CSV table of C-alpha atoms in Angstrom, one decimal:
chain,number,residue,atom,x,y,z
A,23,GLN,CA,42.8,45.5,121.4
A,24,SER,CA,42.2,45.3,117.7
A,25,ALA,CA,43.6,42.7,115.4
A,26,LEU,CA,44.9,45.3,113.1
A,27,THR,CA,47.5,48.0,114.4
A,28,GLN,CA,47.4,50.9,113.4
A,29,PRO,CA,49.3,54.7,114.4
A,30,ALA,CA,47.1,56.3,117.4
A,31,SER,CA,47.1,59.6,115.8
A,32,VAL,CA,49.0,61.9,112.6
A,33,SER,CA,49.6,65.2,111.9
A,34,GLY,CA,50.6,66.9,108.4
A,35,SER,CA,50.2,70.3,107.2
A,36,PRO,CA,47.7,71.5,104.7
A,37,GLY,CA,49.9,70.8,100.6
A,38,GLN,CA,51.6,68.0,102.5
A,39,SER,CA,51.6,64.2,101.4
A,40,ILE,CA,51.1,61.8,104.3
A,41,THR,CA,50.8,58.2,104.7
A,42,LEU,CA,48.5,56.0,107.7
A,43,SER,CA,49.7,52.7,107.8
A,44,CYS,CA,47.4,49.2,109.0
A,45,THR,CA,49.9,46.2,110.3
A,46,GLY,CA,48.1,42.9,110.7
A,47,THR,CA,49.3,39.6,109.7
A,48,SER,CA,49.6,36.6,106.9
A,49,ASN,CA,45.8,35.3,108.1
A,50,ASP,CA,45.0,39.3,106.7
A,51,VAL,CA,46.1,41.9,105.1
A,52,GLY,CA,48.4,39.3,104.1
A,53,ALA,CA,46.9,36.3,103.0
A,54,TYR,CA,44.3,38.8,100.5
A,55,ASN,CA,44.0,42.3,98.2
A,56,TYR,CA,41.2,42.7,100.6
A,57,VAL,CA,41.9,46.1,102.6
A,58,SER,CA,39.5,48.6,103.1
A,59,TRP,CA,39.8,52.3,104.4
A,60,TYR,CA,37.4,54.6,106.4
A,61,GLN,CA,37.3,58.3,107.3
A,62,GLN,CA,34.8,58.8,110.1
A,63,HIS,CA,34.8,62.3,110.6
A,64,PRO,CA,33.3,63.7,114.4
A,65,GLY,CA,30.0,63.2,114.7
A,66,LYS,CA,29.3,60.9,111.4
A,67,ALA,CA,29.5,57.6,110.0
A,68,PRO,CA,32.3,56.1,108.2
A,69,LYS,CA,32.8,57.3,104.8
A,70,LEU,CA,34.2,53.7,102.5
A,71,ILE,CA,37.8,55.5,101.0
A,72,ILE,CA,39.2,52.2,99.3
A,73,LEU,CA,38.4,49.2,99.1
A,74,ASP,CA,40.4,45.7,97.8
A,75,VAL,CA,43.6,47.5,98.5
A,76,SER,CA,42.9,50.5,96.4
A,77,ASN,CA,40.2,50.7,94.7
A,78,ARG,CA,38.1,53.9,95.6
A,79,PRO,CA,34.6,54.4,95.6
A,80,SER,CA,33.0,56.7,93.1
A,81,GLY,CA,32.8,60.4,93.8
A,82,VAL,CA,36.5,59.8,96.5
A,83,SER,CA,39.0,61.8,95.8
A,84,ASN,CA,42.0,60.9,93.6
A,85,ARG,CA,43.7,62.3,96.9
A,86,PHE,CA,43.5,59.1,98.9
A,87,SER,CA,44.9,56.1,96.8
A,88,GLY,CA,46.2,52.7,98.9
A,89,SER,CA,48.8,50.6,99.1
A,90,LYS,CA,49.6,47.1,99.8
A,91,SER,CA,53.2,45.5,101.2
A,92,GLY,CA,53.4,42.2,103.3
A,93,ASN,CA,51.5,42.3,106.3
A,94,THR,CA,50.7,46.2,105.8
A,95,ALA,CA,48.7,48.0,104.4
A,96,SER,CA,49.0,52.0,103.6
A,97,LEU,CA,46.7,54.8,103.0
A,98,THR,CA,48.4,58.3,101.0
A,99,ILE,CA,46.5,61.6,101.3
A,100,SER,CA,48.3,64.1,98.8
A,101,GLY,CA,47.2,67.4,98.6
A,102,LEU,CA,46.2,67.5,102.4
A,103,GLN,CA,43.0,70.0,103.5
A,104,PRO,CA,41.4,70.8,106.3
A,105,GLU,CA,38.8,69.0,105.7
A,106,ASP,CA,40.8,65.5,105.8
A,107,GLU,CA,40.8,65.7,109.7
A,108,ALA,CA,39.5,63.2,110.4
A,109,ASP,CA,39.8,59.4,112.3
A,110,TYR,CA,40.8,56.8,109.6
A,111,TYR,CA,40.5,53.1,110.2
A,112,CYS,CA,40.4,50.3,108.2
A,113,SER,CA,39.5,46.9,108.2
A,114,SER,CA,40.7,43.4,106.6
A,115,TYR,CA,38.5,40.3,105.3
A,116,SER,CA,40.7,37.4,107.4
A,117,THR,CA,41.2,33.8,107.2
A,118,SER,CA,41.0,33.6,110.7
A,119,ILE,CA,37.2,32.7,112.6
A,120,SER,CA,36.9,36.3,112.7
A,121,LEU,CA,36.1,36.7,109.3
A,122,LEU,CA,36.7,41.2,108.9
A,123,VAL,CA,39.2,42.8,111.4
A,124,PHE,CA,39.3,46.2,111.7
A,125,GLY,CA,42.2,48.3,113.0
A,126,GLY,CA,42.4,51.5,116.2
A,127,GLY,CA,41.9,54.0,114.3
A,128,THR,CA,44.3,57.0,113.6
A,129,LYS,CA,43.4,60.4,114.5
A,130,LEU,CA,45.0,62.6,111.1
A,131,THR,CA,45.2,66.3,112.6
A,132,VAL,CA,45.6,68.6,109.7
A,133,LEU,CA,48.2,71.6,111.5
B,2,GLN,CA,21.5,56.3,95.8
B,3,VAL,CA,21.1,53.2,98.7
B,4,GLN,CA,19.5,55.2,102.2
B,5,LEU,CA,19.3,53.4,105.4
B,6,GLN,CA,18.1,54.4,108.9
B,7,GLU,CA,18.5,52.5,111.8
B,8,SER,CA,15.0,52.3,113.9
B,9,GLY,CA,14.3,51.3,117.8
B,10,PRO,CA,15.1,51.8,120.6
B,11,GLY,CA,18.0,53.7,122.8
B,12,LEU,CA,18.0,52.6,126.2
B,13,VAL,CA,17.3,49.3,126.7
B,14,LYS,CA,17.7,47.4,130.6
B,15,PRO,CA,20.8,45.2,131.7
B,16,SER,CA,19.6,41.5,130.8
B,17,GLN,CA,17.3,42.5,128.1
B,18,THR,CA,16.8,42.1,124.5
B,19,LEU,CA,18.1,45.0,122.0
B,20,SER,CA,16.8,45.2,119.2
B,21,LEU,CA,17.5,47.2,115.9
B,22,THR,CA,15.6,47.6,112.2
B,23,CYS,CA,16.9,49.2,109.7
B,24,THR,CA,14.5,50.2,106.4
B,25,VAL,CA,16.2,50.7,103.2
B,26,SER,CA,15.3,53.2,100.7
B,27,GLY,CA,16.9,53.6,97.5
B,28,GLY,CA,18.2,50.1,96.5
B,29,SER,CA,17.0,46.3,96.8
B,30,ILE,CA,17.9,44.2,100.0
B,31,ARG,CA,17.2,41.7,97.0
B,32,GLU,CA,19.7,43.1,95.0
B,33,GLY,CA,22.6,40.3,94.4
B,34,GLY,CA,26.3,41.8,95.2
B,35,TYR,CA,25.3,42.5,98.8
B,36,TYR,CA,24.9,42.1,101.8
B,37,TRP,CA,23.5,44.3,104.2
B,38,GLY,CA,25.3,44.4,108.5
B,39,TRP,CA,25.5,46.4,111.3
B,40,ILE,CA,28.4,47.4,113.0
B,41,ARG,CA,28.7,49.0,116.2
B,42,GLN,CA,31.3,52.0,118.0
B,43,HIS,CA,31.4,52.2,121.8
B,44,PRO,CA,31.9,56.2,121.9
B,45,GLY,CA,35.2,57.5,121.9
B,46,LYS,CA,36.7,53.7,120.5
B,47,GLY,CA,37.0,51.3,117.3
B,48,LEU,CA,34.3,50.1,114.4
B,49,ASP,CA,33.3,46.2,115.5
B,50,TRP,CA,31.3,44.4,112.9
B,51,ILE,CA,28.5,43.0,114.4
B,52,ALA,CA,26.7,40.8,111.0
B,53,TYR,CA,25.9,40.6,108.0
B,54,ILE,CA,23.0,39.0,105.5
B,55,PHE,CA,22.0,38.3,102.1
B,56,TYR,CA,18.8,38.2,101.4
B,57,ASP,CA,17.9,34.6,101.3
B,58,GLY,CA,19.4,34.1,104.4
B,59,PHE,CA,22.3,33.4,104.8
B,60,ALA,CA,24.3,35.0,107.5
B,61,LYS,CA,27.8,35.8,109.3
B,62,TYR,CA,28.6,36.3,112.7
B,63,ASN,CA,31.6,38.0,114.2
B,64,PRO,CA,32.2,35.3,116.7
B,65,SER,CA,32.6,37.3,119.5
B,66,LEU,CA,28.7,38.4,119.6
B,67,GLN,CA,27.6,35.1,117.6
B,68,SER,CA,26.4,33.2,120.7
B,69,ARG,CA,23.9,36.3,121.2
B,70,ALA,CA,23.2,38.0,118.3
B,71,THR,CA,21.0,37.0,115.5
B,72,ILE,CA,19.9,39.2,112.0
B,73,SER,CA,17.2,38.7,110.0
B,74,MET,CA,15.1,40.2,107.2
B,75,ASP,CA,12.4,41.3,106.0
B,76,THR,CA,12.1,41.5,102.1
B,77,SER,CA,8.5,41.9,101.6
B,78,GLU,CA,9.8,45.7,103.6
B,79,ASN,CA,12.7,46.5,102.7
B,80,GLN,CA,13.9,45.9,106.1
B,81,PHE,CA,17.1,43.8,108.4
B,82,SER,CA,17.1,43.4,111.5
B,83,LEU,CA,19.3,42.7,114.3
B,84,ASN,CA,18.9,41.7,117.7
B,85,LEU,CA,21.7,41.3,121.0
B,86,ALA,CA,20.2,39.4,123.4
B,87,SER,CA,21.6,39.4,127.0
B,88,VAL,CA,23.7,42.6,127.0
B,89,THR,CA,25.3,44.6,129.3
B,90,ALA,CA,26.6,48.2,130.3
B,91,ALA,CA,29.2,46.6,127.7
B,92,ASP,CA,26.6,46.8,124.8
B,93,THR,CA,26.2,50.8,124.9
B,94,ALA,CA,27.1,52.5,121.6
B,95,LEU,CA,26.1,53.9,118.4
B,96,TYR,CA,24.9,51.1,116.1
B,97,TYR,CA,25.4,51.2,112.7
B,98,CYS,CA,22.9,49.3,109.6
B,99,ALA,CA,25.2,49.3,105.7
B,100,ARG,CA,25.3,47.6,102.8
B,101,VAL,CA,28.2,45.5,102.2
B,102,TYR,CA,30.1,44.9,99.4
B,103,GLY,CA,29.6,40.1,98.8
B,104,SER,CA,33.1,39.9,97.8
B,105,GLY,CA,37.0,41.3,98.5
B,106,SER,CA,37.2,43.1,100.7
B,107,ARG,CA,33.8,42.8,102.3
B,108,ALA,CA,33.8,47.0,102.8
B,109,PHE,CA,30.8,48.6,104.0
B,110,ASP,CA,29.9,51.1,101.7
B,111,HIS,CA,26.9,52.4,102.3
B,112,TRP,CA,26.5,53.2,106.3
B,113,SER,CA,23.5,54.6,108.2
B,114,PRO,CA,23.7,57.9,110.4
B,115,GLY,CA,24.2,55.9,113.9
B,116,THR,CA,22.0,55.9,116.7
B,117,LEU,CA,23.8,55.6,120.2
B,118,VAL,CA,21.7,52.6,122.0
B,119,THR,CA,22.5,53.4,126.3
B,120,VAL,CA,22.2,49.6,128.6
B,121,SER,CA,21.6,50.9,131.5
B,122,SER,CA,18.6,50.4,134.8
């Protein structure tokens, strides 16, 4: 069982905006602004798309944005495109002995 | 552009030690501000971090694997390595090496392609 909770699957239509959630505790998501998001296409390595809650690495589309409220972080994808279909994982730095925790991932399907 | 490539056996017998090496190109592992780490992914499952290390040897381990994992660096070869002792079938996974931001989120910003390691007799 993963430390952070993500919905197993979400779906959306091209052009739509969709938000993925990542729920933790006051020891991780709620403790710091240190949440990251990764996108993973089948058979590929994960790709960092958001760090420190809302910062996009160079080269990542501005259709991806991150936010946080309390113990829940969110990833919003606007203008959904077919190539956005992938697995999305969140992670957070933690005050616990675990140091770094991941979510179980959300499978995004673009209908 | 930093690139990482892991190498090592794809098949390890139970109770033996899994050994993987990650070679970094396009950047130096002595570069300040970054750790270098290992992550694994069981087939069809999520991501688990294993360990990360700074160029001076300072390392952090996932407590669930700390008793069996050892991460090390060879700065002369621009490589870092993972040893995981006493493996079982539960260690069968896709193993990635990655560069890690040294502060904040500890985000993994550059990844290797991944190598499947199977534990089987």
